PDB file of N, CA and C in Angstrom:
ATOM      1  N   MET A   1    -108.319 -11.967  75.127  1.00 61.00           N
ATOM      2  CA  MET A   1    -108.578 -12.021  73.695  1.00 61.00           C
ATOM      3  C   MET A   1    -109.211 -10.723  73.203  1.00 61.00           C
ATOM      4  N   ASP A   2    -110.061 -10.119  74.038  1.00 72.00           N
ATOM      5  CA  ASP A   2    -110.683  -8.855  73.666  1.00 72.00           C
ATOM      6  C   ASP A   2    -109.631  -7.777  73.451  1.00 72.00           C
ATOM      7  N   GLU A   3    -108.585  -7.816  74.259  1.00 75.00           N
ATOM      8  CA  GLU A   3    -107.519  -6.818  74.115  1.00 75.00           C
ATOM      9  C   GLU A   3    -106.827  -6.945  72.762  1.00 75.00           C
ATOM     10  N   LEU A   4    -106.608  -8.163  72.323  1.00 73.00           N
ATOM     11  CA  LEU A   4    -105.985  -8.386  71.027  1.00 73.00           C
ATOM     12  C   LEU A   4    -106.878  -7.903  69.896  1.00 73.00           C
ATOM     13  N   ARG A   5    -108.180  -8.129  70.027  1.00 76.00           N
ATOM     14  CA  ARG A   5    -109.100  -7.686  68.989  1.00 76.00           C
ATOM     15  C   ARG A   5    -109.121  -6.159  68.932  1.00 76.00           C
ATOM     16  N   VAL A   6    -109.144  -5.506  70.078  1.00 74.00           N
ATOM     17  CA  VAL A   6    -109.123  -4.045  70.114  1.00 74.00           C
ATOM     18  C   VAL A   6    -107.829  -3.541  69.491  1.00 74.00           C
ATOM     19  N   SER A   7    -106.719  -4.161  69.824  1.00 91.00           N
ATOM     20  CA  SER A   7    -105.439  -3.753  69.259  1.00 91.00           C
ATOM     21  C   SER A   7    -105.433  -3.951  67.747  1.00 91.00           C
ATOM     22  N   SER A   8    -105.997  -5.057  67.301  1.00 90.00           N
ATOM     23  CA  SER A   8    -106.051  -5.329  65.870  1.00 90.00           C
ATOM     24  C   SER A   8    -106.919  -4.284  65.166  1.00 90.00           C
ATOM     25  N   GLU A   9    -108.071  -3.961  65.748  1.00 91.00           N
ATOM     26  CA  GLU A   9    -108.952  -2.949  65.160  1.00 91.00           C
ATOM     27  C   GLU A   9    -108.269  -1.583  65.146  1.00 91.00           C
ATOM     28  N   THR A  10    -107.564  -1.258  66.209  1.00 93.00           N
ATOM     29  CA  THR A  10    -106.849   0.017  66.278  1.00 93.00           C
ATOM     30  C   THR A  10    -105.774   0.078  65.207  1.00 93.00           C
ATOM     31  N   LEU A  11    -105.037  -1.002  65.043  1.00 94.00           N
ATOM     32  CA  LEU A  11    -104.000  -1.045  64.012  1.00 94.00           C
ATOM     33  C   LEU A  11    -104.597  -0.941  62.612  1.00 94.00           C
ATOM     34  N   GLN A  12    -105.735  -1.580  62.391  1.00 95.00           N
ATOM     35  CA  GLN A  12    -106.393  -1.490  61.085  1.00 95.00           C
ATOM     36  C   GLN A  12    -106.840  -0.056  60.815  1.00 95.00           C
ATOM     37  N   GLN A  13    -107.391   0.614  61.835  1.00 96.00           N
ATOM     38  CA  GLN A  13    -107.812   2.001  61.661  1.00 96.00           C
ATOM     39  C   GLN A  13    -106.609   2.886  61.354  1.00 96.00           C
ATOM     40  N   ARG A  14    -105.537   2.682  62.095  1.00 96.00           N
ATOM     41  CA  ARG A  14    -104.330   3.480  61.858  1.00 96.00           C
ATOM     42  C   ARG A  14    -103.759   3.228  60.469  1.00 96.00           C
ATOM     43  N   SER A  15    -103.841   1.977  60.039  1.00 97.00           N
ATOM     44  CA  SER A  15    -103.357   1.633  58.707  1.00 97.00           C
ATOM     45  C   SER A  15    -104.192   2.337  57.637  1.00 97.00           C
ATOM     46  N   ARG A  16    -105.517   2.359  57.830  1.00 97.00           N
ATOM     47  CA  ARG A  16    -106.389   3.048  56.866  1.00 97.00           C
ATOM     48  C   ARG A  16    -106.085   4.547  56.842  1.00 97.00           C
ATOM     49  N   VAL A  17    -105.903   5.131  58.016  1.00 98.00           N
ATOM     50  CA  VAL A  17    -105.582   6.564  58.090  1.00 98.00           C
ATOM     51  C   VAL A  17    -104.248   6.835  57.392  1.00 98.00           C
ATOM     52  N   ALA A  18    -103.268   5.998  57.656  1.00 98.00           N
ATOM     53  CA  ALA A  18    -101.951   6.176  57.028  1.00 98.00           C
ATOM     54  C   ALA A  18    -102.053   6.048  55.512  1.00 98.00           C
ATOM     55  N   THR A  19    -102.880   5.119  55.039  1.00 98.00           N
ATOM     56  CA  THR A  19    -103.057   4.942  53.594  1.00 98.00           C
ATOM     57  C   THR A  19    -103.697   6.178  52.977  1.00 98.00           C
ATOM     58  N   VAL A  20    -104.728   6.716  53.624  1.00 98.00           N
ATOM     59  CA  VAL A  20    -105.381   7.930  53.129  1.00 98.00           C
ATOM     60  C   VAL A  20    -104.387   9.084  53.102  1.00 98.00           C
ATOM     61  N   MET A  21    -103.616   9.233  54.168  1.00 98.00           N
ATOM     62  CA  MET A  21    -102.637  10.322  54.230  1.00 98.00           C
ATOM     63  C   MET A  21    -101.577  10.168  53.148  1.00 98.00           C
ATOM     64  N   ALA A  22    -101.131   8.956  52.913  1.00 98.00           N
ATOM     65  CA  ALA A  22    -100.128   8.711  51.875  1.00 98.00           C
ATOM     66  C   ALA A  22    -100.697   9.030  50.499  1.00 98.00           C
ATOM     67  N   ASN A  23    -101.941   8.631  50.251  1.00 98.00           N
ATOM     68  CA  ASN A  23    -102.570   8.920  48.965  1.00 98.00           C
ATOM     69  C   ASN A  23    -102.732  10.423  48.761  1.00 98.00           C
ATOM     70  N   GLU A  24    -103.110  11.142  49.820  1.00 98.00           N
ATOM     71  CA  GLU A  24    -103.236  12.597  49.723  1.00 98.00           C
ATOM     72  C   GLU A  24    -101.884  13.235  49.431  1.00 98.00           C
ATOM     73  N   SER A  25    -100.853  12.728  50.075  1.00 98.00           N
ATOM     74  CA  SER A  25     -99.508  13.247  49.846  1.00 98.00           C
ATOM     75  C   SER A  25     -99.062  13.008  48.411  1.00 98.00           C
ATOM     76  N   LEU A  26     -99.344  11.825  47.898  1.00 98.00           N
ATOM     77  CA  LEU A  26     -98.998  11.521  46.507  1.00 98.00           C
ATOM     78  C   LEU A  26     -99.751  12.431  45.542  1.00 98.00           C
ATOM     79  N   GLU A  27    -101.006  12.710  45.841  1.00 98.00           N
ATOM     80  CA  GLU A  27    -101.803  13.592  44.986  1.00 98.00           C
ATOM     81  C   GLU A  27    -101.245  15.020  45.019  1.00 98.00           C
ATOM     82  N   ARG A  28    -100.868  15.493  46.199  1.00 98.00           N
ATOM     83  CA  ARG A  28    -100.248  16.828  46.298  1.00 98.00           C
ATOM     84  C   ARG A  28     -98.954  16.874  45.508  1.00 98.00           C
ATOM     85  N   ALA A  29     -98.156  15.832  45.627  1.00 98.00           N
ATOM     86  CA  ALA A  29     -96.886  15.780  44.894  1.00 98.00           C
ATOM     87  C   ALA A  29     -97.137  15.780  43.381  1.00 98.00           C
ATOM     88  N   ARG A  30     -98.161  15.058  42.940  1.00 98.00           N
ATOM     89  CA  ARG A  30     -98.488  15.020  41.515  1.00 98.00           C
ATOM     90  C   ARG A  30     -98.895  16.412  41.026  1.00 98.00           C
ATOM     91  N   ARG A  31     -99.737  17.099  41.805  1.00 98.00           N
ATOM     92  CA  ARG A  31    -100.170  18.447  41.408  1.00 98.00           C
ATOM     93  C   ARG A  31     -98.990  19.414  41.381  1.00 98.00           C
ATOM     94  N   LEU A  32     -98.105  19.319  42.359  1.00 97.00           N
ATOM     95  CA  LEU A  32     -96.927  20.194  42.384  1.00 97.00           C
ATOM     96  C   LEU A  32     -96.015  19.921  41.195  1.00 97.00           C
ATOM     97  N   ARG A  33     -95.873  18.653  40.852  1.00 97.00           N
ATOM     98  CA  ARG A  33     -95.042  18.295  39.699  1.00 97.00           C
ATOM     99  C   ARG A  33     -95.648  18.867  38.417  1.00 97.00           C
ATOM    100  N   GLU A  34     -96.973  18.784  38.276  1.00 97.00           N
ATOM    101  CA  GLU A  34     -97.639  19.360  37.105  1.00 97.00           C
ATOM    102  C   GLU A  34     -97.438  20.874  37.057  1.00 97.00           C
ATOM    103  N   GLN A  35     -97.587  21.539  38.202  1.00 97.00           N
ATOM    104  CA  GLN A  35     -97.364  22.984  38.245  1.00 97.00           C
ATOM    105  C   GLN A  35     -95.928  23.315  37.871  1.00 97.00           C
ATOM    106  N   SER A  36     -94.995  22.541  38.381  1.00 96.00           N
ATOM    107  CA  SER A  36     -93.591  22.763  38.086  1.00 96.00           C
ATOM    108  C   SER A  36     -93.321  22.601  36.595  1.00 96.00           C
ATOM    109  N   ASP A  37     -93.922  21.565  36.007  1.00 94.00           N
ATOM    110  CA  ASP A  37     -93.757  21.343  34.565  1.00 94.00           C
ATOM    111  C   ASP A  37     -94.305  22.521  33.768  1.00 94.00           C
ATOM    112  N   ARG A  38     -95.493  23.017  34.158  1.00 93.00           N
ATOM    113  CA  ARG A  38     -96.083  24.157  33.447  1.00 93.00           C
ATOM    114  C   ARG A  38     -95.208  25.396  33.589  1.00 93.00           C
ATOM    115  N   LEU A  39     -94.703  25.634  34.798  1.00 93.00           N
ATOM    116  CA  LEU A  39     -93.834  26.796  35.008  1.00 93.00           C
ATOM    117  C   LEU A  39     -92.544  26.673  34.213  1.00 93.00           C
ATOM    118  N   HIS A  40     -92.017  25.461  34.135  1.00 92.00           N
ATOM    119  CA  HIS A  40     -90.803  25.232  33.359  1.00 92.00           C
ATOM    120  C   HIS A  40     -91.040  25.580  31.888  1.00 92.00           C
ATOM    121  N   VAL A  41     -92.181  25.144  31.352  1.00 89.00           N
ATOM    122  CA  VAL A  41     -92.516  25.434  29.958  1.00 89.00           C
ATOM    123  C   VAL A  41     -92.660  26.938  29.760  1.00 89.00           C
ATOM    124  N   LEU A  42     -93.378  27.591  30.676  1.00 88.00           N
ATOM    125  CA  LEU A  42     -93.547  29.044  30.573  1.00 88.00           C
ATOM    126  C   LEU A  42     -92.208  29.761  30.657  1.00 88.00           C
ATOM    127  N   ASN A  43     -91.385  29.346  31.594  1.00 87.00           N
ATOM    128  CA  ASN A  43     -90.085  29.979  31.780  1.00 87.00           C
ATOM    129  C   ASN A  43     -89.199  29.769  30.559  1.00 87.00           C
ATOM    130  N   HIS A  44     -89.251  28.570  30.010  1.00 84.00           N
ATOM    131  CA  HIS A  44     -88.454  28.280  28.821  1.00 84.00           C
ATOM    132  C   HIS A  44     -88.899  29.170  27.660  1.00 84.00           C
ATOM    133  N   GLY A  45     -90.207  29.303  27.492  1.00 82.00           N
ATOM    134  CA  GLY A  45     -90.722  30.161  26.436  1.00 82.00           C
ATOM    135  C   GLY A  45     -90.342  31.613  26.652  1.00 82.00           C
ATOM    136  N   PHE A  46     -90.383  32.050  27.900  1.00 77.00           N
ATOM    137  CA  PHE A  46     -90.021  33.437  28.214  1.00 77.00           C
ATOM    138  C   PHE A  46     -88.535  33.661  27.944  1.00 77.00           C
ATOM    139  N   ALA A  47     -87.699  32.695  28.321  1.00 79.00           N
ATOM    140  CA  ALA A  47     -86.258  32.835  28.125  1.00 79.00           C
ATOM    141  C   ALA A  47     -85.902  32.821  26.639  1.00 79.00           C
ATOM    142  N   ALA A  48     -86.686  32.106  25.828  1.00 79.00           N
ATOM    143  CA  ALA A  48     -86.401  32.018  24.396  1.00 79.00           C
ATOM    144  C   ALA A  48     -86.928  33.238  23.636  1.00 79.00           C
ATOM    145  N   ALA A  49     -87.769  34.037  24.291  1.00 75.00           N
ATOM    146  CA  ALA A  49     -88.366  35.196  23.627  1.00 75.00           C
ATOM    147  C   ALA A  49     -87.335  36.302  23.455  1.00 75.00           C
ATOM    148  N   SER A  50     -87.592  37.125  22.473  1.00 77.00           N
ATOM    149  CA  SER A  50     -86.724  38.284  22.257  1.00 77.00           C
ATOM    150  C   SER A  50     -86.962  39.295  23.384  1.00 77.00           C
ATOM    151  N   PRO A  51     -86.035  40.222  23.597  1.00 79.00           N
ATOM    152  CA  PRO A  51     -86.245  41.239  24.637  1.00 79.00           C
ATOM    153  C   PRO A  51     -87.548  42.023  24.427  1.00 79.00           C
ATOM    154  N   GLU A  52     -87.935  42.264  23.172  1.00 79.00           N
ATOM    155  CA  GLU A  52     -89.181  42.985  22.907  1.00 79.00           C
ATOM    156  C   GLU A  52     -90.394  42.159  23.344  1.00 79.00           C
ATOM    157  N   GLN A  53     -90.341  40.859  23.032  1.00 75.00           N
ATOM    158  CA  GLN A  53     -91.453  39.987  23.432  1.00 75.00           C
ATOM    159  C   GLN A  53     -91.525  39.877  24.952  1.00 75.00           C
ATOM    160  N   ARG A  54     -90.375  39.830  25.602  1.00 70.00           N
ATOM    161  CA  ARG A  54     -90.357  39.761  27.057  1.00 70.00           C
ATOM    162  C   ARG A  54     -91.016  40.989  27.654  1.00 70.00           C
ATOM    163  N   GLN A  55     -90.729  42.138  27.112  1.00 75.00           N
ATOM    164  CA  GLN A  55     -91.293  43.380  27.623  1.00 75.00           C
ATOM    165  C   GLN A  55     -92.828  43.374  27.463  1.00 75.00           C
ATOM    166  N   GLU A  56     -93.303  42.874  26.321  1.00 73.00           N
ATOM    167  CA  GLU A  56     -94.734  42.797  26.094  1.00 73.00           C
ATOM    168  C   GLU A  56     -95.419  41.828  27.062  1.00 73.00           C
ATOM    169  N   ASN A  57     -94.738  40.746  27.407  1.00 64.00           N
ATOM    170  CA  ASN A  57     -95.323  39.711  28.257  1.00 64.00           C
ATOM    171  C   ASN A  57     -95.111  39.945  29.737  1.00 64.00           C
ATOM    172  N   ALA A  58     -94.300  40.914  30.089  1.00 60.00           N
ATOM    173  CA  ALA A  58     -93.983  41.144  31.508  1.00 60.00           C
ATOM    174  C   ALA A  58     -95.162  41.758  32.229  1.00 60.00           C
TER     175      ALA A  58
END
């Protein structure tokens, strides 16, 4: 019975670690998506600018 309890505790610990890792991954993905959105907006604005404005902003 002790072996089952140890296995259960080990599985619970692994589950907690996996949950933390998944949450961290989701947070990284969210930050990357936000950065991508900001870059898209900047790029769109740069592409819509006149050649003179592009030169000033380069």
